[in-house]
XYZ file of C-alpha atoms in Angstrom:
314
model
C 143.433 102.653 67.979
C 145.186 102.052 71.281
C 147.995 99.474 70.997
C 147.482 96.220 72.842
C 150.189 96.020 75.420
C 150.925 92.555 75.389
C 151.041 92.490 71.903
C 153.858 95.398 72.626
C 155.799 92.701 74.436
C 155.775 89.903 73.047
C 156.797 92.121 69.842
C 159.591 93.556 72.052
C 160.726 89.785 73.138
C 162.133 86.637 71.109
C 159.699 84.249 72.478
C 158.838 81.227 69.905
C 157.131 77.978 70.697
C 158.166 74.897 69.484
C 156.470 71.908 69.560
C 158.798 69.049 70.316
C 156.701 65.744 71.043
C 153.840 63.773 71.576
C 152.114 60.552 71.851
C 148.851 58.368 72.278
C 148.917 56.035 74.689
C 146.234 53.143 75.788
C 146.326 51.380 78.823
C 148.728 52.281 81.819
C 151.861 54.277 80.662
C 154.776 56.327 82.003
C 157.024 58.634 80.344
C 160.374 60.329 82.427
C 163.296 62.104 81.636
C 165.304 65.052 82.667
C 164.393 68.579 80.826
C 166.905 70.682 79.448
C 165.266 73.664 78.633
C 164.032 76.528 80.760
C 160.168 76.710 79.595
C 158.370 73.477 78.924
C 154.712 73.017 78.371
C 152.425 69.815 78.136
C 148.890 69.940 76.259
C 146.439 67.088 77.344
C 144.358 66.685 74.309
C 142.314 63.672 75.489
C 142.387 61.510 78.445
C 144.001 61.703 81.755
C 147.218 62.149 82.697
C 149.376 62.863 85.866
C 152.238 65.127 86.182
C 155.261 65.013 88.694
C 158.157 67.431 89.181
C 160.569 68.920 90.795
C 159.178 71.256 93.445
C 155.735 69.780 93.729
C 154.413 68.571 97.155
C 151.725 66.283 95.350
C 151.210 65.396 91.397
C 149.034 67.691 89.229
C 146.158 65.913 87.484
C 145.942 66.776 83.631
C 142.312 66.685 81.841
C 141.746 67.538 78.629
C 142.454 70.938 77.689
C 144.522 71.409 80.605
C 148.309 72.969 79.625
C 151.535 72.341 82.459
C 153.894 74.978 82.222
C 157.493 74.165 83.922
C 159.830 77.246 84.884
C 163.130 76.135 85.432
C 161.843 72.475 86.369
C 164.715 69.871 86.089
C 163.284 66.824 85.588
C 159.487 65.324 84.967
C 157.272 62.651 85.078
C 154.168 61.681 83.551
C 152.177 58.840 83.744
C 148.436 57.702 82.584
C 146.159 55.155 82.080
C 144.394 52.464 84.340
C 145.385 49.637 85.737
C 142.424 47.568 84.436
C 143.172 43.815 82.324
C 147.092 44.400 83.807
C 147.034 42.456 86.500
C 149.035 45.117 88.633
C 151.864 44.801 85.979
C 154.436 47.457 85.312
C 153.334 50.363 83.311
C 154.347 50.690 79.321
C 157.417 53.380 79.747
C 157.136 55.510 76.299
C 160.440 57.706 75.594
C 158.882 60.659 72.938
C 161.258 60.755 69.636
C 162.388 64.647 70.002
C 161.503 66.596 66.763
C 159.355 64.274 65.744
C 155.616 65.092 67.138
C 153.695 63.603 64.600
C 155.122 60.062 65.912
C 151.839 57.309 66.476
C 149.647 60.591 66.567
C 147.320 58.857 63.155
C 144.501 56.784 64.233
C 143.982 58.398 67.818
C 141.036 57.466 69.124
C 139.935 59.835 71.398
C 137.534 57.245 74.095
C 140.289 55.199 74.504
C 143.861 56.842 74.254
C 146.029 59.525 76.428
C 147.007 62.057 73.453
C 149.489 64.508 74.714
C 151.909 67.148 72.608
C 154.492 68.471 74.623
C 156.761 71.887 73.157
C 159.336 74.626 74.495
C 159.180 78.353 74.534
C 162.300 79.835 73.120
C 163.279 83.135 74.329
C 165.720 85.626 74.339
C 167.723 86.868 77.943
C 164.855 89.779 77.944
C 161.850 87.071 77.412
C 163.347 85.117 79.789
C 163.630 87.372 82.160
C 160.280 88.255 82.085
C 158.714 84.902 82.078
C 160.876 83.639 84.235
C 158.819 86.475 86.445
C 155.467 85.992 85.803
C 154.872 82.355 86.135
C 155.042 80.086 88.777
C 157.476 76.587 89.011
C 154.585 74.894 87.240
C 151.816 76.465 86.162
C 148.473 74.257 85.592
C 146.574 76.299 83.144
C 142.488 74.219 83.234
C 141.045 74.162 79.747
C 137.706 73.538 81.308
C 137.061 77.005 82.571
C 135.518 79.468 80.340
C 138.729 81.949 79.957
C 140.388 78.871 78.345
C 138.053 78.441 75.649
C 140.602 79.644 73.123
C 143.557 77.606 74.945
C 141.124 74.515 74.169
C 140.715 75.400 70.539
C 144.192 76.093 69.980
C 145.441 72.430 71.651
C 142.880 70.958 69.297
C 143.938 72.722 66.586
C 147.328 72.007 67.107
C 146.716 68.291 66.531
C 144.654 67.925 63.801
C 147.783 69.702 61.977
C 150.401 67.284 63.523
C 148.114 63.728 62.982
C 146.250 65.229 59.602
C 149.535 65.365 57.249
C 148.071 67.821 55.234
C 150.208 70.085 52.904
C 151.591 72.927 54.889
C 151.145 71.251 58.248
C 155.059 72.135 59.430
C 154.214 76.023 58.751
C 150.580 75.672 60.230
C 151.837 74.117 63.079
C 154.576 76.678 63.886
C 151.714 79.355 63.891
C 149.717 77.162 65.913
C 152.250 76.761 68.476
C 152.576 80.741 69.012
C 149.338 81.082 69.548
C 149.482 78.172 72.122
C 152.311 80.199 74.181
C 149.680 83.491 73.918
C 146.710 81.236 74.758
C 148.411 79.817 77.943
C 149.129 83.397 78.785
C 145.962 84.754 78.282
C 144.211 81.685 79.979
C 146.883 82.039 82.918
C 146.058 85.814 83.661
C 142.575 84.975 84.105
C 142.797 82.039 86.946
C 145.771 82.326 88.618
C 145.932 85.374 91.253
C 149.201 86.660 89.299
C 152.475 88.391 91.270
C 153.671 91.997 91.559
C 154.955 92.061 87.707
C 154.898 92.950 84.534
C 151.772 90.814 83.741
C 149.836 92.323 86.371
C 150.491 95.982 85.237
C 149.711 94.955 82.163
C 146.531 93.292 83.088
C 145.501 96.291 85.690
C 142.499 98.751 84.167
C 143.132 101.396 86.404
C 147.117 101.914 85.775
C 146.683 100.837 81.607
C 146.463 104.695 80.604
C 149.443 105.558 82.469
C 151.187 102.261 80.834
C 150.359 103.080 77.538
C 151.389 106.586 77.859
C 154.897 105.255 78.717
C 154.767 102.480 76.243
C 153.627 105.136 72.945
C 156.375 107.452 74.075
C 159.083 106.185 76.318
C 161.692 108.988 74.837
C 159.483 111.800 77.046
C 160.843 112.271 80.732
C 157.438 111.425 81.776
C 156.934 113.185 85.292
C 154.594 111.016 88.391
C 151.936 114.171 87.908
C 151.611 113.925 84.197
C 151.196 109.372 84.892
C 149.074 109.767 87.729
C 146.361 112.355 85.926
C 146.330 110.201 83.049
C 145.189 107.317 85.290
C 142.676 109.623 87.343
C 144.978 109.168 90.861
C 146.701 111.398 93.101
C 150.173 111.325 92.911
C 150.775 109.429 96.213
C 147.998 107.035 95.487
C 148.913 106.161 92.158
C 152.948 106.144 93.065
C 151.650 103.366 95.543
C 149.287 101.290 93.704
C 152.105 101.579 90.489
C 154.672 99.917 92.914
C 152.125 96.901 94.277
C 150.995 95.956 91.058
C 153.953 96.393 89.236
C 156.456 95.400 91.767
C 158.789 98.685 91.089
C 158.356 102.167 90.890
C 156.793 103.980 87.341
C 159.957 105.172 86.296
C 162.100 102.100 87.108
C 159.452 100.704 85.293
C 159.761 103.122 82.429
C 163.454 102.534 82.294
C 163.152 98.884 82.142
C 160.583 99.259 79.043
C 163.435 101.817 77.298
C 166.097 98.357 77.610
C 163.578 96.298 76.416
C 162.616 99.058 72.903
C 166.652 99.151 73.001
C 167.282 95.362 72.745
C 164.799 94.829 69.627
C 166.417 97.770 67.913
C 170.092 96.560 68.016
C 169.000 93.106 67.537
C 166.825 94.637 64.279
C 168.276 97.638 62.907
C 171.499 99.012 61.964
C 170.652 102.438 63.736
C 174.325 103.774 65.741
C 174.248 103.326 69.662
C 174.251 107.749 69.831
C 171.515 107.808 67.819
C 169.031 105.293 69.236
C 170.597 106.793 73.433
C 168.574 110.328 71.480
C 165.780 108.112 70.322
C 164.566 107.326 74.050
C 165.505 110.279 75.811
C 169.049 109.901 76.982
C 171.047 113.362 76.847
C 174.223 111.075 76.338
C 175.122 108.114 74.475
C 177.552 107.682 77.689
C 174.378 107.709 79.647
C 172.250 105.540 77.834
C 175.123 102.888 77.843
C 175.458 102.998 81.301
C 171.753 102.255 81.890
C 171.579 100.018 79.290
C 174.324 97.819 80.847
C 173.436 98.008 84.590
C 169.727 96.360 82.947
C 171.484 94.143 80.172
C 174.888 93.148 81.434
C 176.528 94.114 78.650
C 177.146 97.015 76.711
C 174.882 97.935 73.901
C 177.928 97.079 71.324
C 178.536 94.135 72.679
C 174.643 92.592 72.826
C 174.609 93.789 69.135
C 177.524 92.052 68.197
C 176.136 88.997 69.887
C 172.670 89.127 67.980
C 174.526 88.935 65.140
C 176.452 86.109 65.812
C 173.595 83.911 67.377
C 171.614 85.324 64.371
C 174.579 83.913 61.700
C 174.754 80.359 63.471
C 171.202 79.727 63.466
């Protein structure tokens, strides 16, 4: 059976979601605060909610289902509820207790209350990289549409494990949360009108022989001919539509997917630098760690010895 290819990467990458907050709120609310990580997300579970960031022209208005997704935002703002029995009063500010999502998530009532979980994705220089590449500033993934059935399920999900307090609801929710980053992905790829990337090549039915060809075997000094018949295109024609879709040529993309094999095998097996430069297709291990650090920027050595270390302080 032919290997899913962004199963491939997300193999290939550290990328780990972590849920980090949430709260139910009733009546009119606000919640601010700077954000210190690269990739935040926001799941609306019930209610209505509206989101302001850096980078926006005009706030994004949250339903239920709907997922935000900040790349490299700085600082947020959301804020719900109506202004009805307040007399125009200020809103209820509400400052989420990090690391502790299950805070006044019992008793939700879902008519009444705002219910919101808000995580991270964790990833390595490589995921981050990547993701940092496919996704907008903020991306505002609508669970209402049908490609986000799943995306719905898994937000729901998601919270009865953090408000039930079952046994085994801290491992159940980390496996909830992954499939929350793939669901946003998935759900992402099939409303948004997605850049010249990796998630568009990935996504593209006419180039996904040729990708999987390079992806099952990326040792073989795959020639344009050999790519091109495999994805029923002349050379010229599929040369060009490789390059629009993926936003760089086959083999520059075939290079990058050898750094990305390389990273998970230093960071995962004690295999010598010579040996794993033979493993995909290098004639040198001088050669390999030339490429590997003009795509890395650092020696393959040196991003071992680093795995190790972040690996021994976490």
């Amino acid at each position: 059976m032919e290997r899913d290819q962004l199963s491939q990467v997300f193999d290939l990458i550290e990328v780990r979601g972590v849920l980090s907050g949430g709260f139910a709120a009733r009546g009119p609310w606000v919640s601010r605060g700077e954000l210190g990580t690269t990739f935040k997300f926001f799941a609306l579970v019930s209610g209505r909610a509206r989101l302001t960031t850096d980078g926006l022209d005009a706030p994004i208005e949250l339903e239920p289902g709907d997922v935000a997704v900040l790349n490299n935002r700085s600082w947020l703002e959301l804020e719900g509820g109506t202004d009805t029995g307040t007399g125009g009063g200020p809103r209820r500010e509400i400052r989420p207790e990090e690391d502790a999502p299950a805070i006044d998530l019992a008793g939700v009532d879902f008519d009444t209350d705002d219910v919101l979980v808000g995580g991270r994705v964790d990833l390595d220089p490589a995921g981050r990289m990547l993701l940092a590449q496919a996704l907008p500033p903020v991306g505002h993934i609508r669970g209402s549409v049908r490609e986000a059935a799943g995306l719905r399920a898994t937000v729901h999900r998601l919270f009865d494990e953090v408000s039930g307090g079952r046994i085994g609801a801290e491992f159940a929710i980390r496996q909830h949360v992954q499939l929350l980053v793939l669901e946003m992905v998935r759900a992402y790829v099939g409303q948004a009108e997605l850049p010249p990337g990796w998630l568009r090549v990935l996504t593209d039915e006419r180039l996904r022989p040729a990708v999987g060809l390079m992806h099952a075997d990326p040792a073989r000094a795959w020639h344009l001919d050999e790519l091109a018949r495999a994805a029923a295109m002349s050379r010229t024609s599929f040369a060009e539509r490789f390059r629009a879709v993926a936003g760089v040529p086959p083999l520059t993309y075939l290079t990058r997917w050898r750094m990305l094999v390389a990273q998970q095998t230093l960071r995962d097996q004690d295999v010598s630098v010579g040996a794993l430069a033979s493993q995909l297709g290098y004639t040198s291990e001088s050669a390999f760690s030339t490429a590997f650090k003009r795509q890395v920027g650092q020696s393959p050595l040196r991003y071992r010895q680093g795995q190790r270390l972040r690996s021994g302080a976490a």
